[in-house]
One Martini backbone bead per residue (centre of mass of N, CA, C, O) as a GRO file, in nm:
protein
  355
    1MET     BB    1   2.188  -0.492   0.720
    2LYS     BB    2   2.462  -0.392   0.609
    3HIS     BB    3   2.429  -0.466   0.300
    4ARG     BB    4   2.220  -0.245   0.234
    5TYR     BB    5   2.407   0.002   0.274
    6ILE     BB    6   2.620  -0.083   0.072
    7LEU     BB    7   2.447  -0.075  -0.180
    8CYS     BB    8   2.369   0.228  -0.162
    9THR     BB    9   2.656   0.340  -0.152
   10LEU     BB   10   2.742   0.231  -0.427
   11LEU     BB   11   2.529   0.374  -0.590
   12LEU     BB   12   2.607   0.664  -0.514
   13SER     BB   13   2.906   0.643  -0.597
   14PHE     BB   14   2.854   0.588  -0.893
   15ALA     BB   15   2.705   0.849  -0.960
   16LEU     BB   16   2.931   1.047  -0.862
   17SER     BB   17   3.166   0.935  -1.037
   18LEU     BB   18   3.039   1.000  -1.307
   19GLN     BB   19   3.005   1.312  -1.256
   20ALA     BB   20   3.328   1.359  -1.208
   21GLN     BB   21   3.387   1.348  -1.491
   22THR     BB   22   3.612   1.566  -1.719
   23ASN     BB   23   3.713   1.450  -1.959
   24GLY     BB   24   3.723   1.403  -2.339
   25GLN     BB   25   3.655   1.126  -2.365
   26ASP     BB   26   3.432   0.919  -2.501
   27GLY     BB   27   3.369   0.744  -2.254
   28THR     BB   28   3.326   0.983  -2.057
   29ASP     BB   29   3.095   1.117  -2.204
   30TRP     BB   30   2.899   0.885  -2.160
   31LEU     BB   31   2.913   0.890  -1.850
   32LYS     BB   32   2.822   1.182  -1.813
   33SER     BB   33   2.550   1.149  -1.951
   34LEU     BB   34   2.440   0.934  -1.760
   35ALA     BB   35   2.475   1.086  -1.489
   36SER     BB   36   2.282   1.331  -1.570
   37ARG     BB   37   2.023   1.113  -1.578
   38ILE     BB   38   2.021   1.044  -1.289
   39GLN     BB   39   1.762   0.953  -1.064
   40LEU     BB   40   1.681   1.051  -0.732
   41ASN     BB   41   1.458   0.879  -0.513
   42GLY     BB   42   1.219   0.922  -0.228
   43TYR     BB   43   1.085   0.783   0.091
   44ALA     BB   44   0.899   0.846   0.403
   45GLN     BB   45   0.716   0.654   0.664
   46ALA     BB   46   0.581   0.788   0.969
   47GLY     BB   47   0.442   0.707   1.311
   48TYR     BB   48   0.126   0.631   1.483
   49THR     BB   49  -0.015   0.361   1.701
   50TYR     BB   50  -0.347   0.279   1.814
   51ARG     BB   51  -0.480  -0.003   2.013
   52ASN     BB   52  -0.808  -0.170   2.069
   53GLN     BB   53  -0.803  -0.514   2.193
   54ASP     BB   54  -0.970  -0.692   2.408
   55GLY     BB   55  -0.886  -0.454   2.627
   56THR     BB   56  -0.612  -0.396   2.474
   57GLU     BB   57  -0.354  -0.158   2.490
   58THR     BB   58  -0.169  -0.003   2.220
   59ASN     BB   59   0.148   0.178   2.152
   60THR     BB   60   0.331   0.328   1.863
   61PHE     BB   61   0.605   0.398   1.701
   62ASP     BB   62   0.660   0.409   1.334
   63LEU     BB   63   0.842   0.252   1.056
   64LYS     BB   64   0.746   0.166   0.737
   65ARG     BB   65   0.914   0.350   0.514
   66THR     BB   66   1.250   0.348   0.326
   67LEU     BB   67   1.305   0.481   0.012
   68LEU     BB   68   1.543   0.418  -0.264
   69TRP     BB   69   1.597   0.543  -0.606
   70ALA     BB   70   1.726   0.460  -0.935
   71LYS     BB   71   1.699   0.639  -1.253
   72ALA     BB   72   1.782   0.559  -1.608
   73PRO     BB   73   1.869   0.654  -1.922
   74VAL     BB   74   2.069   0.519  -2.167
   75THR     BB   75   1.854   0.561  -2.379
   76ASP     BB   76   1.561   0.627  -2.557
   77ARG     BB   77   1.490   0.292  -2.489
   78TRP     BB   78   1.686   0.256  -2.238
   79SER     BB   79   1.645   0.136  -1.894
   80PHE     BB   80   1.680   0.179  -1.530
   81LEU     BB   81   1.619   0.019  -1.194
   82PHE     BB   82   1.674   0.092  -0.835
   83MET     BB   83   1.542  -0.050  -0.519
   84MET     BB   84   1.544   0.053  -0.168
   85ASP     BB   85   1.475  -0.079   0.164
   86PHE     BB   86   1.586  -0.002   0.479
   87SER     BB   87   1.352  -0.182   0.639
   88SER     BB   88   1.440  -0.440   0.449
   89GLU     BB   89   1.485  -0.461   0.105
   90VAL     BB   90   1.517  -0.534  -0.199
   91GLN     BB   91   1.269  -0.449  -0.441
   92GLU     BB   92   1.407  -0.333  -0.717
   93PHE     BB   93   1.524  -0.468  -1.050
   94TYR     BB   94   1.534  -0.316  -1.378
   95THR     BB   95   1.474  -0.339  -1.735
   96ASP     BB   96   1.403  -0.130  -2.019
   97TYR     BB   97   1.267  -0.193  -2.361
   98ARG     BB   98   1.186  -0.023  -2.650
   99ILE     BB   99   1.069  -0.149  -2.951
  100SER     BB  100   0.900   0.067  -3.038
  101THR     BB  101   0.846   0.393  -3.160
  102ASP     BB  102   0.638   0.384  -2.959
  103LYS     BB  103   0.419   0.285  -2.669
  104SER     BB  104   0.328  -0.029  -2.749
  105LEU     BB  105   0.637  -0.169  -2.688
  106THR     BB  106   0.764  -0.312  -2.385
  107VAL     BB  107   1.040  -0.452  -2.210
  108ARG     BB  108   1.072  -0.640  -1.897
  109PHE     BB  109   1.351  -0.710  -1.664
  110GLY     BB  110   1.310  -0.863  -1.336
  111GLN     BB  111   1.217  -0.675  -1.046
  112PHE     BB  112   0.862  -0.629  -0.974
  113LYS     BB  113   0.555  -0.530  -0.991
  114ASN     BB  114   0.272  -0.662  -1.007
  115SER     BB  115  -0.041  -0.630  -1.215
  116LEU     BB  116  -0.233  -0.684  -0.990
  117SER     BB  117  -0.465  -0.476  -0.990
  118LEU     BB  118  -0.513  -0.141  -0.925
  119GLU     BB  119  -0.323  -0.084  -0.664
  120ASN     BB  120  -0.038  -0.224  -0.662
  121PRO     BB  121   0.113  -0.022  -0.872
  122LEU     BB  122   0.090   0.179  -0.658
  123SER     BB  123   0.202   0.421  -0.466
  124PRO     BB  124   0.206   0.495  -0.126
  125THR     BB  125   0.219   0.814  -0.187
  126LYS     BB  126  -0.092   0.802  -0.329
  127VAL     BB  127  -0.233   0.652  -0.125
  128GLU     BB  128  -0.477   0.710   0.119
  129LEU     BB  129  -0.381   0.487   0.308
  130ILE     BB  130  -0.180   0.389   0.563
  131ASP     BB  131  -0.227   0.071   0.492
  132VAL     BB  132  -0.290   0.124   0.185
  133TYR     BB  133  -0.421  -0.151   0.106
  134SER     BB  134  -0.637  -0.369   0.064
  135GLN     BB  135  -0.703  -0.682   0.166
  136GLY     BB  136  -0.719  -0.816  -0.116
  137VAL     BB  137  -0.456  -0.704  -0.232
  138THR     BB  138  -0.263  -0.803  -0.013
  139TRP     BB  139  -0.331  -1.106  -0.048
  140LEU     BB  140  -0.322  -1.159  -0.372
  141THR     BB  141  -0.028  -1.010  -0.437
  142GLY     BB  142   0.186  -1.050  -0.183
  143CYS     BB  143   0.225  -0.832   0.065
  144GLY     BB  144   0.173  -1.046   0.353
  145SER     BB  145  -0.105  -1.197   0.467
  146ASP     BB  146  -0.015  -1.465   0.329
  147PRO     BB  147   0.138  -1.741   0.455
  148LEU     BB  148   0.197  -1.915   0.199
  149TYR     BB  149   0.366  -1.667   0.055
  150GLY     BB  150   0.435  -1.419   0.210
  151VAL     BB  151   0.667  -1.151   0.207
  152ASN     BB  152   0.658  -0.945  -0.119
  153TYR     BB  153   0.533  -0.656  -0.191
  154GLY     BB  154   0.405  -0.724  -0.482
  155ARG     BB  155   0.655  -0.899  -0.591
  156ASP     BB  156   0.869  -1.013  -0.873
  157LEU     BB  157   1.013  -1.240  -1.099
  158GLY     BB  158   1.061  -1.136  -1.455
  159LEU     BB  159   0.861  -1.103  -1.759
  160GLU     BB  160   0.759  -0.809  -1.961
  161ILE     BB  161   0.484  -0.663  -2.138
  162TYR     BB  162   0.409  -0.320  -2.258
  163GLY     BB  163   0.140  -0.072  -2.335
  164PHE     BB  164   0.001   0.155  -2.574
  165LEU     BB  165  -0.328   0.189  -2.719
  166PHE     BB  166  -0.544   0.364  -2.890
  167ASP     BB  167  -0.448   0.650  -2.812
  168ASN     BB  168  -0.411   0.568  -2.491
  169HIS     BB  169  -0.679   0.399  -2.397
  170LEU     BB  170  -0.486   0.135  -2.386
  171TYR     BB  171  -0.350  -0.069  -2.127
  172TYR     BB  172  -0.088  -0.321  -2.107
  173GLU     BB  173  -0.011  -0.646  -1.943
  174LEU     BB  174   0.246  -0.916  -1.974
  175ALA     BB  175   0.343  -1.189  -1.753
  176VAL     BB  176   0.635  -1.382  -1.645
  177MET     BB  177   0.658  -1.557  -1.334
  178ASN     BB  178   0.766  -1.727  -1.067
  179GLY     BB  179   0.571  -1.706  -0.791
  180GLN     BB  180   0.771  -1.638  -0.511
  181GLY     BB  181   0.907  -1.361  -0.519
  182ILE     BB  182   1.147  -1.186  -0.368
  183ASN     BB  183   1.471  -1.287  -0.384
  184LYS     BB  184   1.381  -1.567  -0.543
  185LYS     BB  185   1.366  -1.873  -0.624
  186ASP     BB  186   1.210  -2.113  -0.765
  187ARG     BB  187   1.005  -2.397  -0.619
  188ASN     BB  188   0.918  -2.450  -0.919
  189ASN     BB  189   0.841  -2.536  -1.276
  190LYS     BB  190   0.621  -2.304  -1.254
  191LYS     BB  191   0.464  -2.042  -1.409
  192ASP     BB  192   0.330  -1.717  -1.403
  193ILE     BB  193   0.034  -1.553  -1.526
  194ILE     BB  194  -0.003  -1.197  -1.602
  195ALA     BB  195  -0.287  -0.979  -1.656
  196ARG     BB  196  -0.360  -0.640  -1.801
  197LEU     BB  197  -0.636  -0.399  -1.825
  198ASP     BB  198  -0.645  -0.040  -1.921
  199TYR     BB  199  -0.929   0.157  -1.955
  200ARG     BB  200  -0.957   0.499  -2.119
  201PRO     BB  201  -1.211   0.683  -2.231
  202VAL     BB  202  -1.111   0.900  -2.028
  203ALA     BB  203  -0.890   1.077  -1.841
  204ASN     BB  204  -1.073   1.042  -1.546
  205TRP     BB  205  -1.126   0.734  -1.647
  206ARG     BB  206  -1.111   0.383  -1.533
  207ILE     BB  207  -1.065   0.033  -1.633
  208VAL     BB  208  -0.971  -0.266  -1.440
  209ALA     BB  209  -0.821  -0.576  -1.549
  210SER     BB  210  -0.722  -0.889  -1.382
  211GLY     BB  211  -0.489  -1.182  -1.394
  212GLN     BB  212  -0.408  -1.521  -1.255
  213LEU     BB  213  -0.189  -1.801  -1.338
  214GLY     BB  214  -0.087  -2.051  -1.087
  215THR     BB  215   0.190  -2.181  -0.871
  216GLY     BB  216   0.240  -2.263  -0.552
  217ASN     BB  217   0.475  -2.258  -0.259
  218ALA     BB  218   0.470  -2.329   0.057
  219VAL     BB  219   0.623  -2.147   0.341
  220LYS     BB  220   0.356  -2.172   0.526
  221ALA     BB  221   0.130  -2.217   0.746
  222SER     BB  222  -0.245  -2.198   0.743
  223ILE     BB  223  -0.552  -2.119   0.891
  224TYR     BB  224  -0.702  -2.061   0.608
  225ASN     BB  225  -0.527  -2.334   0.479
  226PRO     BB  226  -0.474  -2.642   0.625
  227ASP     BB  227  -0.431  -2.844   0.361
  228ILE     BB  228  -0.159  -2.692   0.324
  229ALA     BB  229   0.168  -2.767   0.302
  230VAL     BB  230   0.481  -2.733   0.347
  231GLY     BB  231   0.607  -2.742   0.010
  232GLN     BB  232   0.345  -2.727  -0.141
  233ASN     BB  233   0.175  -2.745  -0.421
  234TYR     BB  234  -0.055  -2.488  -0.561
  235LYS     BB  235  -0.316  -2.331  -0.654
  236ARG     BB  236  -0.284  -1.974  -0.797
  237ASN     BB  237  -0.559  -1.775  -0.840
  238ARG     BB  238  -0.671  -1.462  -1.010
  239TRP     BB  239  -0.912  -1.174  -0.988
  240THR     BB  240  -1.002  -0.843  -1.131
  241LEU     BB  241  -1.233  -0.547  -1.083
  242GLY     BB  242  -1.206  -0.196  -1.172
  243ALA     BB  243  -1.236   0.161  -1.070
  244GLU     BB  244  -1.165   0.515  -1.169
  245TRP     BB  245  -1.214   0.853  -1.035
  246LYS     BB  246  -1.149   1.194  -1.144
  247SER     BB  247  -1.196   1.532  -1.157
  248HIS     BB  248  -0.885   1.544  -1.243
  249THR     BB  249  -0.548   1.516  -1.437
  250GLU     BB  250  -0.423   1.777  -1.514
  251GLY     BB  251  -0.154   1.865  -1.342
  252ILE     BB  252  -0.120   1.719  -1.074
  253ASP     BB  253  -0.098   1.879  -0.752
  254TYR     BB  254  -0.118   1.791  -0.423
  255TRP     BB  255  -0.069   2.085  -0.317
  256LYS     BB  256  -0.262   2.262  -0.529
  257ASP     BB  257  -0.442   2.036  -0.732
  258ARG     BB  258  -0.663   1.889  -0.596
  259CYS     BB  259  -0.862   1.589  -0.609
  260ALA     BB  260  -1.121   1.400  -0.661
  261SER     BB  261  -1.164   1.045  -0.551
  262VAL     BB  262  -1.259   0.713  -0.688
  263HIS     BB  263  -1.215   0.365  -0.581
  264GLY     BB  264  -1.273   0.020  -0.697
  265GLU     BB  265  -1.314  -0.343  -0.609
  266ILE     BB  266  -1.310  -0.676  -0.728
  267LEU     BB  267  -1.211  -0.993  -0.569
  268ALA     BB  268  -1.032  -1.310  -0.645
  269GLY     BB  269  -0.952  -1.652  -0.524
  270LYS     BB  270  -0.738  -1.962  -0.559
  271ASP     BB  271  -0.632  -2.201  -0.304
  272GLY     BB  272  -0.665  -2.469  -0.424
  273ASP     BB  273  -0.991  -2.524  -0.271
  274VAL     BB  274  -0.988  -2.216  -0.192
  275ASN     BB  275  -1.198  -1.942  -0.156
  276SER     BB  276  -1.168  -1.588  -0.236
  277TRP     BB  277  -1.326  -1.262  -0.144
  278GLY     BB  278  -1.398  -0.910  -0.250
  279GLY     BB  279  -1.416  -0.550  -0.147
  280TYR     BB  280  -1.387  -0.190  -0.240
  281VAL     BB  281  -1.402   0.162  -0.120
  282THR     BB  282  -1.231   0.474  -0.213
  283ALA     BB  283  -1.204   0.816  -0.079
  284SER     BB  284  -1.122   1.161  -0.192
  285VAL     BB  285  -1.190   1.497  -0.044
  286PRO     BB  286  -1.182   1.826  -0.083
  287VAL     BB  287  -1.277   2.083   0.181
  288ALA     BB  288  -1.006   2.244   0.167
  289GLU     BB  289  -0.710   2.396   0.107
  290TRP     BB  290  -0.579   2.192   0.358
  291LEU     BB  291  -0.814   1.952   0.317
  292ASP     BB  292  -0.879   1.599   0.341
  293VAL     BB  293  -1.117   1.345   0.292
  294VAL     BB  294  -1.121   1.002   0.413
  295ALA     BB  295  -1.267   0.690   0.277
  296SER     BB  296  -1.347   0.335   0.375
  297ALA     BB  297  -1.463   0.016   0.236
  298ASP     BB  298  -1.384  -0.330   0.355
  299TYR     BB  299  -1.399  -0.667   0.213
  300PHE     BB  300  -1.282  -1.005   0.324
  301LYS     BB  301  -1.264  -1.351   0.225
  302PHE     BB  302  -1.036  -1.606   0.297
  303ASN     BB  303  -1.270  -1.839   0.358
  304ASP     BB  304  -1.556  -1.980   0.236
  305HIS     BB  305  -1.585  -2.245   0.410
  306LEU     BB  306  -1.501  -2.107   0.712
  307ASP     BB  307  -1.589  -1.811   0.743
  308MET     BB  308  -1.338  -1.604   0.676
  309GLY     BB  309  -1.335  -1.256   0.781
  310GLN     BB  310  -1.331  -0.887   0.697
  311THR     BB  311  -1.417  -0.558   0.822
  312ASN     BB  312  -1.345  -0.222   0.702
  313PHE     BB  313  -1.337   0.111   0.849
  314VAL     BB  314  -1.244   0.436   0.715
  315ALA     BB  315  -1.137   0.752   0.871
  316GLY     BB  316  -1.011   1.081   0.752
  317VAL     BB  317  -0.717   1.292   0.718
  318GLN     BB  318  -0.539   1.527   0.491
  319HIS     BB  319  -0.211   1.700   0.422
  320TRP     BB  320  -0.059   1.880   0.165
  321PHE     BB  321   0.233   2.068   0.236
  322TYR     BB  322   0.433   1.942  -0.007
  323ARG     BB  323   0.357   1.813  -0.273
  324THR     BB  324   0.450   1.478  -0.164
  325CYS     BB  325   0.369   1.592   0.121
  326ARG     BB  326   0.229   1.453   0.436
  327VAL     BB  327  -0.052   1.435   0.659
  328GLN     BB  328  -0.209   1.180   0.876
  329LEU     BB  329  -0.550   1.082   0.990
  330GLN     BB  330  -0.678   0.761   1.126
  331TYR     BB  331  -0.969   0.545   1.150
  332THR     BB  332  -1.016   0.193   1.242
  333PHE     BB  333  -1.274  -0.046   1.186
  334ALA     BB  334  -1.266  -0.390   1.294
  335ASN     BB  335  -1.440  -0.706   1.173
  336PRO     BB  336  -1.402  -1.014   1.259
  337VAL     BB  337  -1.463  -1.350   1.111
  338GLY     BB  338  -1.366  -1.665   1.223
  339LEU     BB  339  -1.087  -1.563   1.419
  340ASN     BB  340  -1.111  -1.528   1.730
  341GLN     BB  341  -1.217  -1.221   1.715
  342LYS     BB  342  -1.261  -0.898   1.791
  343HIS     BB  343  -1.332  -0.602   1.765
  344TYR     BB  344  -1.146  -0.306   1.648
  345GLY     BB  345  -0.918  -0.021   1.699
  346ASN     BB  346  -0.752   0.235   1.498
  347LEU     BB  347  -0.499   0.488   1.553
  348GLN     BB  348  -0.351   0.699   1.297
  349ALA     BB  349  -0.029   0.846   1.221
  350GLN     BB  350   0.131   1.036   0.941
  351VAL     BB  351   0.446   1.094   0.776
  352GLN     BB  352   0.537   1.232   0.449
  353ILE     BB  353   0.846   1.206   0.266
  354ALA     BB  354   0.912   1.335  -0.069
  355PHE     BB  355   1.136   1.329  -0.391
   0.00000   0.00000   0.00000
């Protein structure tokens, strides 16, 4: 744990030391210019969870995420980002270089969120649910629920090109990734290919399609896929199709100018010989100057052969009390099938502070 704080301390010290340079040498002028452009951002999400499952009640205060990141343009085409999660590990570190004179072609190298699904690239500070992403997104992108892949927060190491085309109506991403997750060397000699197309016919509506062709290497045995052994390579393919609508997009300030939004997606994957699939719809509607209502319906089948799946229904409210800061209260009814579990309920509250 200690090395995580050392990393962040060094990062902050570097930024402050650059800003402290005051003499007129050419090198120092460049450092001062760079330091003046470094942006520090972060957020924390903490709350309370009550669960009643199989007649057993549990409750706890919890700290879900505490992230800090630094981003800076080195030139008008070249930039870097470093992100640290104090509650886990280094999340992202990458550099972007824009090759084209417009926004049509930029190359990214390092560790970053994979572009699979509509939801995974979104920040948890903007997603409506306290549990963040849908079951399918969490499973298929490697956020943590798939035992074969492990906890990787939807991120990986690799190389990506991306950009906007056709007067910004089409956004694309094409990446070559390790396929093993964050802060890890690849455990096989095969790389994963991930592609994403985001079509925006009008400003407040978009359609997103994404896919992945890859080979996994199992890090742990899974009850959902018992035929794959630890250390075994296996086919790991995915595809998604989703859409999002917002009542308006220009100058959205979650504190002042909240909008209604609806997004949903169908998702599928194949791990070895096992198929998984599902879908969700999530909506947020402002009903008062200080209150939004949030609702979601989510189903995912982890193993089509063994009939293992789960349905989640979520209802709640949230209040953006300042810019990107909010309080949330949500109830989740979960109904697992084929997992030797009974249905259960979660009551969650969360406070988000972001800057």
